[in-house]
Amino acid sequence: MTPDRHSETSSLSQTLRDIRLLYVRELRDALREKSIVINSLLLPMLMYPIMLWLMFTAMTFVQGQQDRFVSRVALQGLPADHGALRESLAEDGDGRFELQELADADAVDELIRAGELDLAVRAIDAAGSAADLEDNVAFELIYDASKDRSDTARNRFEDTLGDYRADWLENAAIERGVSRESWDLFSIKRRNTASSSDMGSFMLGMMVPLLTIIMIAVGCFYPAIDATAGERERSTWETLMTVSASRTSVVVAKYLYVATLGTAAGLINLFALTLSMGSILQPMLGDEASDLSFEMPLEALPLIGVSSLLLAFFVAAGMLLFASFARTFKEGQSMIGPFYLVCLLPPMLVNSPDLELTLGWALVPVANVALLIRGFFSGLYPWELIGVVFAVEIITIVLLLWLVRWVLSFENVLSGSYNGDLLKFLKSNLGRGKAHTVNGDSK
Amino acid sequence: MTLESTSSPTYDTATRAGSADLPVRVEGLRKTFYDEGRGEVHAVGGIDFHCNRGEIFGLLGANGAGKTTTLRMLSTILEPSEGDVWVEGNSVREAPEAVRRSLGFFSASTALYPRLTARETLEFFAGINRYPADRVKQRVGELIERFGITAFQDARVDKLSSGMKQKVSIARTLAHDPPILIFDEPTVGLDVLNALALVDNIRELRDEGKTLLFSTHIMSEAEKLCDRIAIIHGGKILTTGTLDELRQETGEHYLEEIFVHYVKDAEAATRELLEEREQRELEQFAGDGK
């Protein structure tokens, strides 16, 4: 080795160079792995268009199925004055009803349970009713709610009966000298003070944090396992341990790699979600969807971006910690799985519209950022709490990374001879003072 | 010849005095593991040896003798329980990064990144082991030519045959031009032709002035390659010397016979020690009974 082999660069710039080399190697390696590209990049990008397509297909299919079948209805004891109801059922424009005459009126329940009849409508004398109108009649609907077909028949009949009742009441009112205009009582006019953009922001604020963290977690999942258990399975771990970069640099590079793919997944998902939210909600909300406008509030964009970044860096650190114990991909999946679910809990807990970011919530990782992002969508910027949230997240991330470095200093974890049982690991390495550690970094 | 026993290692003062120039110096190296089933396992029981510049130093021992654990401590993968190793004057305890910079480590468990190409692999390992950045391309070019990698330099490692992978692996070990190379059972799992090619490579590297530490359980390999040999058994070095010195010492000709000679002696000594201890304990027990 010649003296100029290792030029006298400062140790910090050398460390940064090491981290860059290791990071680029991890990333290059990962982007050639199909499962990582699919889960971390393609899934967040394509999930919503695919979801949209699936939703439309499913709704069209269900609607088509429902429209196709005819409801078999038996009318019993309908007074002659209400013959028009029978006619409106028989002459239904869409042919949705088939009226049946029953030979044995007592066999109604059996026929419905057997699926031979969907609905029986029995007119009952309404003489005892408080409504003081002639020809008043009550209806008993006999159906089987456990059968979709029978339940649909009931819904259809109630709609038809509702229309018939409104016509009948209107005619009765006119006969009694009440004009159509004076009949129109207690009308409702709505005025929403929130703009369509406000409404859209509210909806986005409720949905974005949860969906973003799901996508970030999906984005981090495979890279975290690939960077730890994957290396052990491919027997490249020992090769890596012989390079002259410090172990801390190795951990930092792996962490940055996992966080990069988590961030990419989160941000891609955020944009895909914002762009496709309107189309997704349209079929679910019907006319109400036209009152919504889904736009990303531009002034909040940097803060939303930084918050998503914090989430990604937190999830990456947590996943790397659990994955560092794993010797195989399968072990990695089972070790990260519970952490993934734990990450989803806080945003689900705070997903109530009444809940606001308080100092207490600001101290809870993940939940604090979820509430913060929701606030940003509604134009809320509580700067002091934002500072607390950022500080809490950064401290938690540093702590998690310190734990990763600590776990990877144990020889049995490093060499993969550790038996995969987390409790046994803690017991043997902490409880009985039998820890064998490798520092691996210069003192 | 330096005959080292475990109880009182005779790592002579002359060696210690000239130790500043020794590329590898091992003193009182000990490694104890804790195993759930077996309790404390003394994988390496306090060994001393050194390597001279430009020689092939062989660690010869049966499976489980402590060769790999020793070499892993030398390469800083494991930390010694006791003792220390100096590589080019740097302690594995105090300056592990500097130690790793001076070393190239090759073993069956140091695989290559399957999704990188051969060229990318060499560039990465040269860079990360701090070969001057402005000369990495040139160095990689030289290695590609030397090991006949040109035809598949841009192919991903996972698409290469085992012979091609072996070439890339050796080139990877040499990427940062380290003065000391460790080969831990390098021929395990290789077919005859690849094993012979590897042995030739090792010899060439020695001729270029590299210091090589070579562990094996295959006697013929050690016989052909090593300038000096240390016989290791039960985590202890039984003897160290050139092949001629070992022949003189034992009166045996073949390394296989020499190896058996030392191992039998060591086992007999161990048995004797155990019997003595057992006898003492029995006598003590009988004395207490009175």
XYZ file of C-alpha atoms in Angstrom:
733
model
C 0.000 0.000 0.000
C 1.506 3.304 -1.022
C 1.389 6.260 1.353
C -0.990 8.230 -0.863
C -3.494 5.397 -0.762
C -5.738 7.126 1.658
C -5.661 10.788 0.942
C -5.934 12.944 4.030
C -9.560 13.889 3.762
C -11.392 14.898 6.889
C -13.119 12.046 8.639
C -16.539 13.682 8.229
C -16.237 14.030 4.459
C -14.889 10.484 4.304
C -17.842 9.243 6.333
C -20.251 11.112 4.067
C -18.541 9.602 1.026
C -18.868 6.126 2.551
C -22.551 6.680 3.274
C -23.136 7.937 -0.278
C -21.396 4.901 -1.803
C -23.280 2.466 0.410
C -26.588 4.251 -0.191
C -26.186 4.307 -3.982
C -25.258 0.617 -3.889
C -28.382 -0.231 -1.862
C -30.633 1.807 -4.127
C -29.171 0.486 -7.369
C -29.464 -3.043 -6.071
C -33.066 -2.524 -4.935
C -34.314 -0.895 -8.116
C -33.347 -4.071 -9.960
C -35.558 -6.148 -7.666
C -39.045 -6.609 -9.076
C -40.915 -6.944 -5.773
C -39.381 -3.739 -4.385
C -40.212 -1.704 -7.494
C -43.778 -3.019 -7.518
C -44.455 -2.439 -3.814
C -42.593 0.803 -3.305
C -43.233 2.645 -6.564
C -45.845 1.074 -8.817
C -48.403 0.160 -6.181
C -48.710 3.687 -4.703
C -48.967 5.091 -8.244
C -51.466 2.634 -9.662
C -53.477 1.714 -6.594
C -56.114 4.428 -6.964
C -56.799 4.058 -10.703
C -57.058 0.304 -10.126
C -59.294 0.853 -7.091
C -61.449 3.196 -9.174
C -61.808 0.698 -11.960
C -62.630 -2.093 -9.515
C -65.211 0.046 -7.748
C -66.999 1.028 -10.964
C -66.954 -2.549 -12.195
C -68.298 -3.868 -8.898
C -71.045 -1.249 -8.641
C -72.127 -1.734 -12.241
C -72.210 -5.471 -11.716
C -74.274 -5.276 -8.515
C -76.661 -2.710 -10.049
C -77.101 -4.905 -13.129
C -77.850 -7.931 -10.988
C -80.441 -6.044 -8.962
C -82.161 -4.496 -11.978
C -82.422 -7.832 -13.750
C -84.626 -9.704 -11.360
C -88.390 -9.240 -11.006
C -89.943 -8.974 -7.531
C -92.760 -11.473 -6.980
C -95.376 -9.749 -4.856
C -98.725 -10.987 -3.498
C -101.344 -8.379 -2.546
C -103.936 -9.449 -0.004
C -107.131 -7.669 1.010
C -106.472 -4.471 -0.924
C -109.663 -2.312 -0.782
C -111.283 -1.517 -4.105
C -110.697 2.219 -3.532
C -106.979 1.570 -3.734
C -107.116 -0.394 -6.998
C -104.813 2.250 -8.478
C -101.988 0.890 -6.295
C -102.428 -2.560 -7.867
C -102.402 -0.935 -11.311
C -99.237 1.076 -10.585
C -97.523 -2.144 -9.510
C -98.758 -4.174 -12.483
C -97.964 -1.426 -14.977
C -94.590 -0.485 -13.513
C -92.622 0.960 -16.422
C -89.473 -0.986 -15.611
C -91.368 -4.285 -15.189
C -89.957 -4.719 -11.702
C -93.042 -6.395 -10.182
C -94.885 -9.600 -10.894
C -98.163 -9.792 -9.003
C -99.143 -13.244 -7.823
C -102.433 -14.584 -6.546
C -102.156 -16.936 -3.625
C -104.379 -19.981 -3.416
C -103.606 -20.412 0.266
C -103.264 -17.114 2.085
C -101.918 -18.810 5.207
C -98.953 -20.279 3.361
C -97.323 -16.824 2.846
C -94.540 -17.266 5.407
C -93.581 -20.678 4.062
C -93.527 -19.456 0.449
C -91.303 -16.497 1.339
C -88.943 -18.628 3.389
C -88.751 -21.137 0.529
C -87.889 -18.299 -1.900
C -90.997 -18.884 -4.048
C -92.411 -15.481 -3.195
C -90.452 -12.276 -2.417
C -93.030 -10.142 -0.651
C -96.582 -10.350 0.646
C -98.496 -7.103 1.188
C -101.494 -7.384 3.466
C -103.907 -4.449 3.686
C -105.227 -3.988 7.230
C -108.148 -1.966 8.373
C -106.859 1.335 9.736
C -110.104 2.251 11.476
C -108.393 2.695 14.810
C -105.807 5.087 13.376
C -105.664 8.693 14.526
C -105.584 9.844 10.878
C -109.084 11.097 10.215
C -109.319 10.419 6.492
C -111.648 8.133 4.597
C -110.173 5.129 2.831
C -107.176 5.138 5.105
C -105.526 1.747 5.076
C -102.496 0.203 6.767
C -100.112 -2.286 5.157
C -98.300 -5.198 6.666
C -95.209 -6.211 4.660
C -94.117 -9.812 5.036
C -90.603 -10.532 3.763
C -87.346 -12.328 4.591
C -84.610 -9.811 5.389
C -81.969 -12.509 5.145
C -82.705 -12.812 1.404
C -81.408 -10.029 -0.778
C -84.145 -10.597 -3.321
C -86.918 -10.342 -0.695
C -85.378 -7.255 0.886
C -85.093 -5.580 -2.520
C -88.783 -6.355 -3.175
C -89.706 -4.627 0.100
C -87.610 -1.565 -0.826
C -89.166 -1.374 -4.272
C -92.701 -1.678 -2.883
C -92.075 0.990 -0.228
C -90.853 3.382 -2.921
C -93.922 2.728 -5.058
C -96.224 3.002 -2.052
C -94.532 6.282 -1.053
C -95.282 7.791 -4.460
C -98.867 6.438 -4.389
C -99.398 7.855 -0.856
C -98.102 11.322 -1.879
C -100.476 11.423 -4.888
C -103.374 10.217 -2.790
C -102.770 12.822 -0.061
C -102.398 15.584 -2.607
C -105.717 14.653 -4.261
C -107.430 14.466 -0.861
C -106.083 17.923 -0.002
C -107.274 19.403 -3.288
C -110.761 17.851 -2.753
C -110.839 19.650 0.599
C -110.027 22.974 -0.984
C -106.331 23.118 -0.041
C -104.296 24.486 -2.967
C -101.117 22.801 -4.183
C -99.020 25.841 -3.121
C -100.347 25.891 0.463
C -99.794 22.153 0.638
C -96.054 22.649 0.200
C -95.146 23.119 3.884
C -91.847 23.119 5.761
C -89.690 23.315 2.686
C -85.922 23.105 3.219
C -83.276 25.325 1.660
C -79.635 24.561 2.416
C -76.716 26.994 2.465
C -73.277 25.555 3.176
C -70.796 28.180 4.358
C -67.905 25.910 3.375
C -66.718 26.220 -0.184
C -66.380 23.138 -2.349
C -62.631 23.480 -1.858
C -63.065 23.597 1.960
C -65.180 20.455 1.804
C -62.613 18.721 -0.389
C -59.804 19.733 1.983
C -61.762 18.358 4.940
C -62.273 15.025 3.179
C -58.625 14.889 2.103
C -57.493 15.760 5.638
C -59.455 12.828 6.997
C -58.232 10.315 4.455
C -54.734 11.383 3.427
C -52.838 10.745 6.715
C -54.136 7.200 7.068
C -53.686 6.268 3.418
C -50.265 7.933 3.271
C -48.971 6.016 6.258
C -50.290 2.782 4.770
C -48.400 3.498 1.576
C -45.240 4.614 3.393
C -45.301 1.400 5.406
C -45.798 -0.649 2.230
C -42.952 1.306 0.620
C -40.583 0.626 3.551
C -41.578 -2.990 4.132
C -39.587 -4.824 1.462
C -36.535 -2.529 1.467
C -36.167 -2.908 5.266
C -36.145 -6.689 4.994
C -33.995 -6.635 1.868
C -31.384 -4.467 3.596
C -31.035 -6.792 6.590
C -32.427 -10.324 6.288
C -31.945 -10.161 2.515
C -28.226 -9.532 2.995
C -27.972 -12.454 5.411
C -29.872 -14.787 3.100
C -27.666 -13.868 0.157
C -24.515 -14.223 2.342
C -23.470 -10.669 1.509
C -23.735 -9.526 5.132
C -20.282 -10.815 6.024
C -18.848 -9.254 2.865
C -20.308 -5.943 3.964
C -18.878 -6.314 7.461
C -15.363 -6.491 5.999
C -15.498 -3.142 4.200
C -13.618 -0.307 5.810
C -16.630 1.960 6.259
C -17.767 2.243 9.864
C -20.716 0.139 11.034
C -22.539 3.359 11.816
C -22.145 4.437 8.183
C -23.551 1.088 7.070
C -26.603 1.525 9.310
C -27.155 5.132 8.208
C -26.899 4.201 4.509
C -29.355 1.346 4.934
C -31.696 3.608 6.833
C -31.562 6.324 4.171
C -32.277 3.730 1.500
C -35.368 2.397 3.321
C -36.547 5.931 4.092
C -36.080 7.014 0.457
C -38.333 4.294 -0.864
C -40.857 4.932 1.940
C -40.870 8.651 1.131
C -41.212 7.975 -2.593
C -44.155 5.668 -1.922
C -45.765 8.216 0.403
C -45.386 11.190 -1.927
C -46.450 9.321 -5.057
C -49.455 8.090 -3.126
C -50.281 11.609 -1.909
C -50.450 12.983 -5.443
C -52.270 9.964 -6.846
C -54.780 10.227 -4.025
C -55.384 13.938 -4.537
C -55.813 13.511 -8.282
C -58.151 10.556 -8.155
C -60.100 11.296 -4.961
C -62.960 13.034 -6.819
C -63.418 10.135 -9.195
C -63.327 7.634 -6.357
C -65.887 9.448 -4.222
C -68.256 10.279 -7.119
C -70.007 6.910 -7.196
C -70.121 6.733 -3.395
C -71.453 10.225 -2.679
C -73.645 10.691 -5.748
C -74.859 14.323 -6.089
C -72.985 15.425 -2.969
C -69.699 14.775 -4.730
C -70.358 17.752 -7.021
C -70.020 19.993 -3.911
C -66.460 18.813 -3.396
C -63.292 20.064 -5.012
C -60.116 18.116 -4.288
C -57.171 20.424 -4.561
C -53.913 20.361 -2.664
C -53.647 23.642 -0.683
C -50.510 25.113 -2.244
C -49.427 27.135 0.808
C -49.499 23.968 2.921
C -47.655 21.867 0.377
C -44.145 22.267 1.884
C -45.425 21.440 5.374
C -47.404 18.443 4.128
C -44.273 17.293 2.282
C -42.033 17.668 5.349
C -44.598 15.913 7.557
C -44.837 13.000 5.122
C -41.059 12.885 5.125
C -41.048 12.674 8.931
C -43.585 9.859 8.825
C -41.487 7.991 6.270
C -38.305 8.460 8.316
C -40.052 7.251 11.472
C -41.550 4.171 9.812
C -38.226 3.385 8.110
C -36.348 3.531 11.431
C -38.907 1.320 13.189
C -39.003 -1.233 10.406
C -35.218 -1.352 10.158
C -35.036 -1.987 13.906
C -37.323 -5.020 13.746
C -35.895 -6.264 10.457
C -32.368 -6.154 11.891
C -33.224 -9.211 13.998
C -34.395 -11.234 11.011
C -32.242 -13.889 9.411
C -34.585 -14.723 6.557
C -37.194 -12.910 4.501
C -39.944 -14.878 6.244
C -38.656 -13.896 9.679
C -38.460 -10.315 8.490
C -42.074 -10.348 7.398
C -43.281 -11.773 10.703
C -41.165 -9.321 12.732
C -42.185 -6.209 10.819
C -45.868 -7.200 10.536
C -46.842 -6.184 14.101
C -44.976 -2.869 13.790
C -46.878 -2.187 10.554
C -50.193 -2.675 12.374
C -49.033 -0.546 15.325
C -48.224 2.252 12.864
C -51.769 2.159 11.511
C -53.418 2.402 14.927
C -52.676 6.060 15.835
C -54.015 7.583 12.591
C -57.100 5.384 12.896
C -57.617 6.504 16.517
C -57.373 10.176 15.654
C -59.606 9.872 12.598
C -62.507 11.570 14.361
C -63.398 15.015 12.924
C -63.771 16.464 16.457
C -60.243 15.583 17.520
C -57.688 18.391 17.422
C -53.938 18.505 17.862
C -53.174 19.199 21.521
C -49.914 19.072 23.464
C -50.815 15.552 24.610
C -51.376 14.298 21.080
C -48.245 16.124 19.905
C -46.214 13.730 22.053
C -47.620 10.602 20.396
C -45.537 9.615 17.343
C -47.437 9.056 14.093
C -50.748 10.300 15.610
C -49.189 13.766 15.992
C -48.155 13.952 12.338
C -51.524 12.567 11.209
C -53.334 15.345 13.094
C -50.865 17.897 11.816
C -51.412 16.920 8.160
C -55.176 17.034 8.685
C -54.839 20.554 10.072
C -52.679 21.654 7.135
C -55.410 20.624 4.703
C -57.841 22.863 6.612
C -55.374 25.766 6.741
C -54.430 25.352 10.429
C -50.800 26.104 11.339
C -50.279 25.948 15.134
C -46.564 26.778 15.000
C -45.694 25.912 18.602
C -47.298 22.497 18.330
C -45.697 21.982 14.923
C -42.338 22.544 16.632
C -43.196 20.029 19.356
C -44.350 17.426 16.819
C -41.204 17.787 14.724
C -38.994 17.572 17.822
C -40.800 14.464 19.120
C -40.536 12.725 15.749
C -36.858 13.558 15.305
C -35.983 12.406 18.842
C -37.913 9.159 18.296
C -36.165 8.551 14.966
C -32.709 9.139 16.506
C -33.587 6.801 19.371
C -34.764 4.090 16.980
C -31.589 4.405 14.906
C -29.468 4.191 18.036
C -31.346 0.990 18.877
C -30.673 -0.403 15.383
C -26.956 0.297 15.814
C -27.078 -1.241 19.310
C -28.864 -4.392 18.110
C -26.372 -4.780 15.269
C -23.490 -4.587 17.722
C -24.434 -7.993 19.136
C -22.328 -10.692 17.589
C -25.104 -13.234 17.444
C -27.378 -10.806 15.574
C -24.560 -9.672 13.333
C -23.483 -13.176 12.443
C -27.052 -14.514 12.179
C -26.445 -17.179 14.831
C -29.143 -15.586 16.996
C -32.065 -18.012 17.130
C -34.768 -15.603 16.015
C -36.613 -15.391 19.353
C -36.834 -11.759 20.447
C -37.522 -12.555 24.112
C -34.633 -14.983 24.298
C -32.430 -12.374 22.672
C -33.295 -9.771 25.306
C -32.910 -12.314 28.108
C -29.555 -13.641 26.968
C -28.040 -10.312 25.973
C -29.327 -8.154 28.765
C -30.471 -10.313 31.646
C -27.453 -12.449 32.358
C -24.670 -10.159 31.272
C -23.517 -12.466 28.504
C -23.534 -9.875 25.810
C -20.859 -10.186 23.153
C -20.721 -7.058 21.128
C -18.684 -5.884 18.200
C -18.116 -2.180 17.995
C -16.596 -2.232 14.535
C -16.047 1.542 14.579
C -12.794 3.235 15.493
C -12.481 4.585 19.019
C 10.506 -22.710 14.917
C 8.241 -21.256 17.540
C 6.423 -23.869 19.517
C 3.443 -22.279 21.163
C 1.546 -23.886 23.953
C -1.734 -22.531 25.220
C -0.853 -22.261 28.854
C 2.315 -20.275 28.311
C 2.542 -18.851 24.862
C 6.158 -18.453 23.892
C 5.756 -15.444 21.760
C 9.406 -14.536 22.017
C 10.733 -11.143 22.871
C 12.777 -10.972 19.672
C 9.590 -11.198 17.634
C 7.938 -8.608 19.839
C 10.866 -6.238 19.496
C 10.681 -6.318 15.705
C 6.895 -6.310 15.727
C 6.540 -2.803 14.332
C 7.308 -4.099 10.851
C 5.142 -7.202 11.087
C 2.047 -6.967 8.889
C 0.043 -9.209 11.237
C 0.717 -9.772 14.927
C -1.607 -11.792 17.160
C -1.162 -11.822 20.944
C -3.146 -13.742 23.552
C -6.159 -13.924 21.274
C -9.100 -15.600 22.917
C -12.759 -15.969 21.949
C -15.486 -17.306 24.192
C -19.056 -17.738 23.007
C -22.122 -18.458 25.040
C -24.192 -21.262 23.600
C -27.608 -22.095 25.033
C -27.029 -25.824 24.860
C -23.328 -26.005 25.687
C -22.827 -22.988 27.925
C -19.492 -21.201 27.494
C -17.578 -22.349 24.439
C -13.911 -21.438 24.167
C -13.595 -21.305 20.389
C -10.126 -19.775 20.492
C -8.132 -20.295 23.657
C -5.378 -17.670 23.765
C -3.187 -17.841 20.681
C -0.131 -15.948 19.460
C 1.386 -15.835 16.016
C 2.633 -13.393 13.440
C 2.954 -13.187 9.668
C 6.027 -11.939 7.875
C 5.702 -9.580 4.959
C 5.281 -11.317 1.611
C 4.662 -14.818 2.945
C 1.776 -17.231 2.840
C 0.976 -18.145 6.396
C -1.260 -21.192 6.729
C -3.645 -21.982 9.556
C -4.075 -25.729 9.352
C -6.745 -27.429 11.396
C -9.708 -29.756 11.334
C -13.266 -28.438 11.133
C -14.161 -26.641 14.352
C -10.519 -26.090 15.330
C -11.002 -22.305 15.564
C -9.570 -21.212 12.197
C -12.587 -19.243 10.997
C -13.166 -17.626 14.398
C -9.529 -16.513 14.460
C -9.709 -15.060 10.963
C -13.018 -13.361 11.737
C -11.372 -11.654 14.688
C -8.498 -10.601 12.450
C -10.930 -9.065 9.991
C -12.924 -7.345 12.820
C -16.132 -9.262 12.108
C -15.855 -10.591 15.672
C -14.317 -8.835 18.644
C -11.750 -10.753 20.727
C -12.788 -11.748 24.247
C -9.148 -11.270 25.271
C -5.912 -10.361 23.553
C -5.436 -8.238 20.483
C -4.379 -8.316 16.841
C -2.333 -5.674 15.086
C -2.668 -5.398 11.339
C -0.150 -3.022 9.791
C 0.282 -1.619 13.289
C -3.437 -1.000 13.846
C -5.243 -2.769 16.667
C -8.493 -4.567 15.796
C -9.904 -3.227 19.053
C -8.827 0.381 18.663
C -8.859 0.994 14.917
C -11.038 -1.647 13.209
C -11.722 0.563 10.189
C -8.003 1.035 9.509
C -7.541 -2.728 9.903
C -10.285 -3.426 7.361
C -8.686 -0.968 4.930
C -5.461 -2.998 5.009
C -7.224 -6.320 4.497
C -8.899 -8.237 1.748
C -11.108 -10.986 3.178
C -12.224 -13.949 1.089
C -14.311 -16.843 2.353
C -17.157 -19.082 1.304
C -19.549 -16.877 3.282
C -18.499 -13.589 1.664
C -20.799 -13.624 -1.334
C -21.229 -10.974 -4.018
C -24.231 -8.716 -4.519
C -26.265 -10.658 -7.071
C -28.010 -7.675 -8.641
C -24.844 -5.668 -9.371
C -22.739 -6.243 -12.460
C -19.156 -7.451 -12.145
C -17.811 -3.970 -12.929
C -20.178 -2.254 -10.483
C -19.121 -4.734 -7.797
C -15.438 -3.944 -8.223
C -16.053 -0.189 -8.362
C -18.118 -0.343 -5.193
C -15.574 -2.335 -3.181
C -12.645 -0.228 -4.377
C -14.505 2.949 -3.433
C -15.861 1.821 -0.092
C -12.436 0.555 0.946
C -11.096 4.029 0.187
C -9.041 3.432 -2.891
C -8.345 6.940 -4.279
C -11.515 7.964 -6.099
C -9.708 9.312 -9.152
C -7.985 5.965 -9.714
C -10.873 3.578 -9.123
C -11.766 3.221 -12.822
C -8.172 2.468 -13.759
C -7.796 -0.062 -10.938
C -11.030 -1.813 -11.882
C -9.946 -1.911 -15.514
C -6.685 -3.589 -14.496
C -8.476 -6.195 -12.370
C -10.995 -6.931 -15.125
C -8.163 -7.557 -17.539
C -6.054 -9.534 -15.087
C -8.803 -11.950 -14.099
C -10.325 -12.299 -17.575
C -13.597 -10.645 -16.619
C -13.852 -8.443 -19.740
C -16.423 -10.601 -21.550
C -18.896 -10.543 -18.680
C -17.992 -7.310 -16.906
C -21.448 -5.822 -17.527
C -23.413 -8.954 -16.691
C -25.236 -9.180 -13.378
C -23.484 -11.411 -10.862
C -26.538 -13.662 -10.450
C -26.260 -14.564 -14.152
C -22.629 -15.710 -13.897
C -21.333 -19.268 -13.622
C -19.591 -20.317 -10.390
C -16.156 -20.035 -12.078
C -16.923 -16.488 -13.234
C -18.219 -15.578 -9.778
C -15.017 -16.867 -8.232
C -12.939 -14.620 -10.492
C -15.063 -11.605 -9.555
C -14.814 -12.579 -5.881
C -11.005 -12.628 -5.915
C -10.941 -9.371 -7.850
C -13.353 -7.952 -5.238
C -10.943 -8.941 -2.450
C -8.141 -7.128 -4.271
C -10.193 -4.130 -5.403
C -8.581 -1.673 -2.972
C -5.118 -3.220 -3.384
C -4.726 -4.266 0.265
C -1.286 -5.383 1.474
C -2.734 -8.305 3.452
C -5.138 -10.913 2.183
C -7.076 -13.448 4.207
C -8.384 -16.560 2.494
C -10.618 -18.606 4.800
C -11.015 -22.121 3.362
C -11.226 -20.618 -0.115
C -11.435 -23.865 -2.063
C -14.406 -25.287 -0.161
C -17.180 -26.064 -2.616
C -15.055 -25.486 -5.718
C -14.468 -28.069 -8.408
C -10.898 -29.259 -9.032
C -10.135 -26.859 -11.887
C -11.461 -23.802 -10.084
C -9.638 -24.837 -6.904
C -6.372 -25.156 -8.826
C -6.903 -21.780 -10.478
C -7.467 -20.244 -7.069
C -4.318 -21.779 -5.650
C -2.370 -20.336 -8.605
C -3.878 -16.914 -7.919
C -2.819 -17.069 -4.290
C 0.729 -17.980 -5.256
C 0.859 -15.102 -7.747
C -0.290 -12.670 -5.110
C 2.461 -13.807 -2.751
C 4.998 -13.303 -5.561
C 3.712 -9.735 -5.929
C 4.641 -9.083 -2.308
C 1.267 -9.512 -0.626
C 1.057 -11.107 2.789
C -1.445 -13.942 2.795
C -3.180 -15.704 5.643
C -4.639 -18.922 4.413
C -6.782 -21.329 6.406
C -7.490 -24.844 5.275
C -8.121 -28.374 6.465
C -6.734 -29.770 3.218
C -3.137 -30.890 3.882
C -2.018 -30.932 0.235
C -3.032 -27.299 -0.218
C -1.111 -26.206 2.849
C 1.900 -28.277 1.755
C 1.944 -26.719 -1.723
C 1.246 -23.126 -0.748
C 2.335 -22.151 2.716
C 5.702 -20.665 3.610
C 4.916 -21.176 7.278
C 2.214 -23.246 8.892
C 0.463 -23.039 12.253
C -1.352 -26.172 13.359
C -4.463 -25.251 15.277
C -6.518 -27.697 17.317
C -9.249 -27.110 19.907
C -8.772 -23.363 19.653
C -5.061 -23.600 20.453
C -1.996 -23.340 18.265
C 0.071 -26.476 18.734
C 3.065 -25.406 16.670
C 4.253 -22.938 14.060
C 7.048 -23.280 11.514
C 8.077 -23.942 7.953
C 7.334 -27.375 6.536
C 11.003 -28.329 6.894
C 11.034 -27.229 10.521
C 7.925 -29.264 11.261
C 9.474 -32.308 9.548
C 12.603 -31.949 11.652
C 10.638 -31.510 14.829
C 8.458 -34.575 14.328
C 10.578 -36.807 12.135
C 7.590 -37.231 9.835
C 7.668 -36.385 6.141
C 4.125 -35.722 5.032
C 2.110 -32.871 6.480
C -0.765 -35.233 7.174
C 1.469 -37.299 9.457
C 2.929 -34.188 11.045
C -0.580 -32.907 11.755
C -1.671 -36.198 13.315
C 1.514 -36.259 15.403
C 0.781 -32.902 17.021
C -2.925 -33.526 17.447
C -2.323 -36.892 19.119
C 0.257 -35.335 21.442
C -2.146 -32.561 22.321
C -5.014 -34.967 22.965
C -2.808 -37.200 25.077
C -1.685 -34.188 27.101
C -5.262 -33.075 27.543
C -6.314 -36.577 28.622
C -3.458 -36.694 31.087
C -4.431 -33.346 32.513
C -8.041 -34.453 32.881
C -7.052 -37.695 34.580
C -4.777 -35.813 36.971
C -7.538 -33.397 37.830
C -10.019 -36.234 38.325
C -7.545 -38.023 40.601
C -6.978 -34.861 42.664
C -10.713 -34.368 43.039
C -11.198 -37.986 44.151
C -8.400 -37.645 46.715
C -9.842 -34.379 47.975
C -13.256 -36.004 48.255
C -11.802 -38.962 50.169
C -9.918 -36.563 52.496
C -13.078 -34.571 53.191
C -14.889 -37.855 54.027
C -12.449 -38.608 56.812
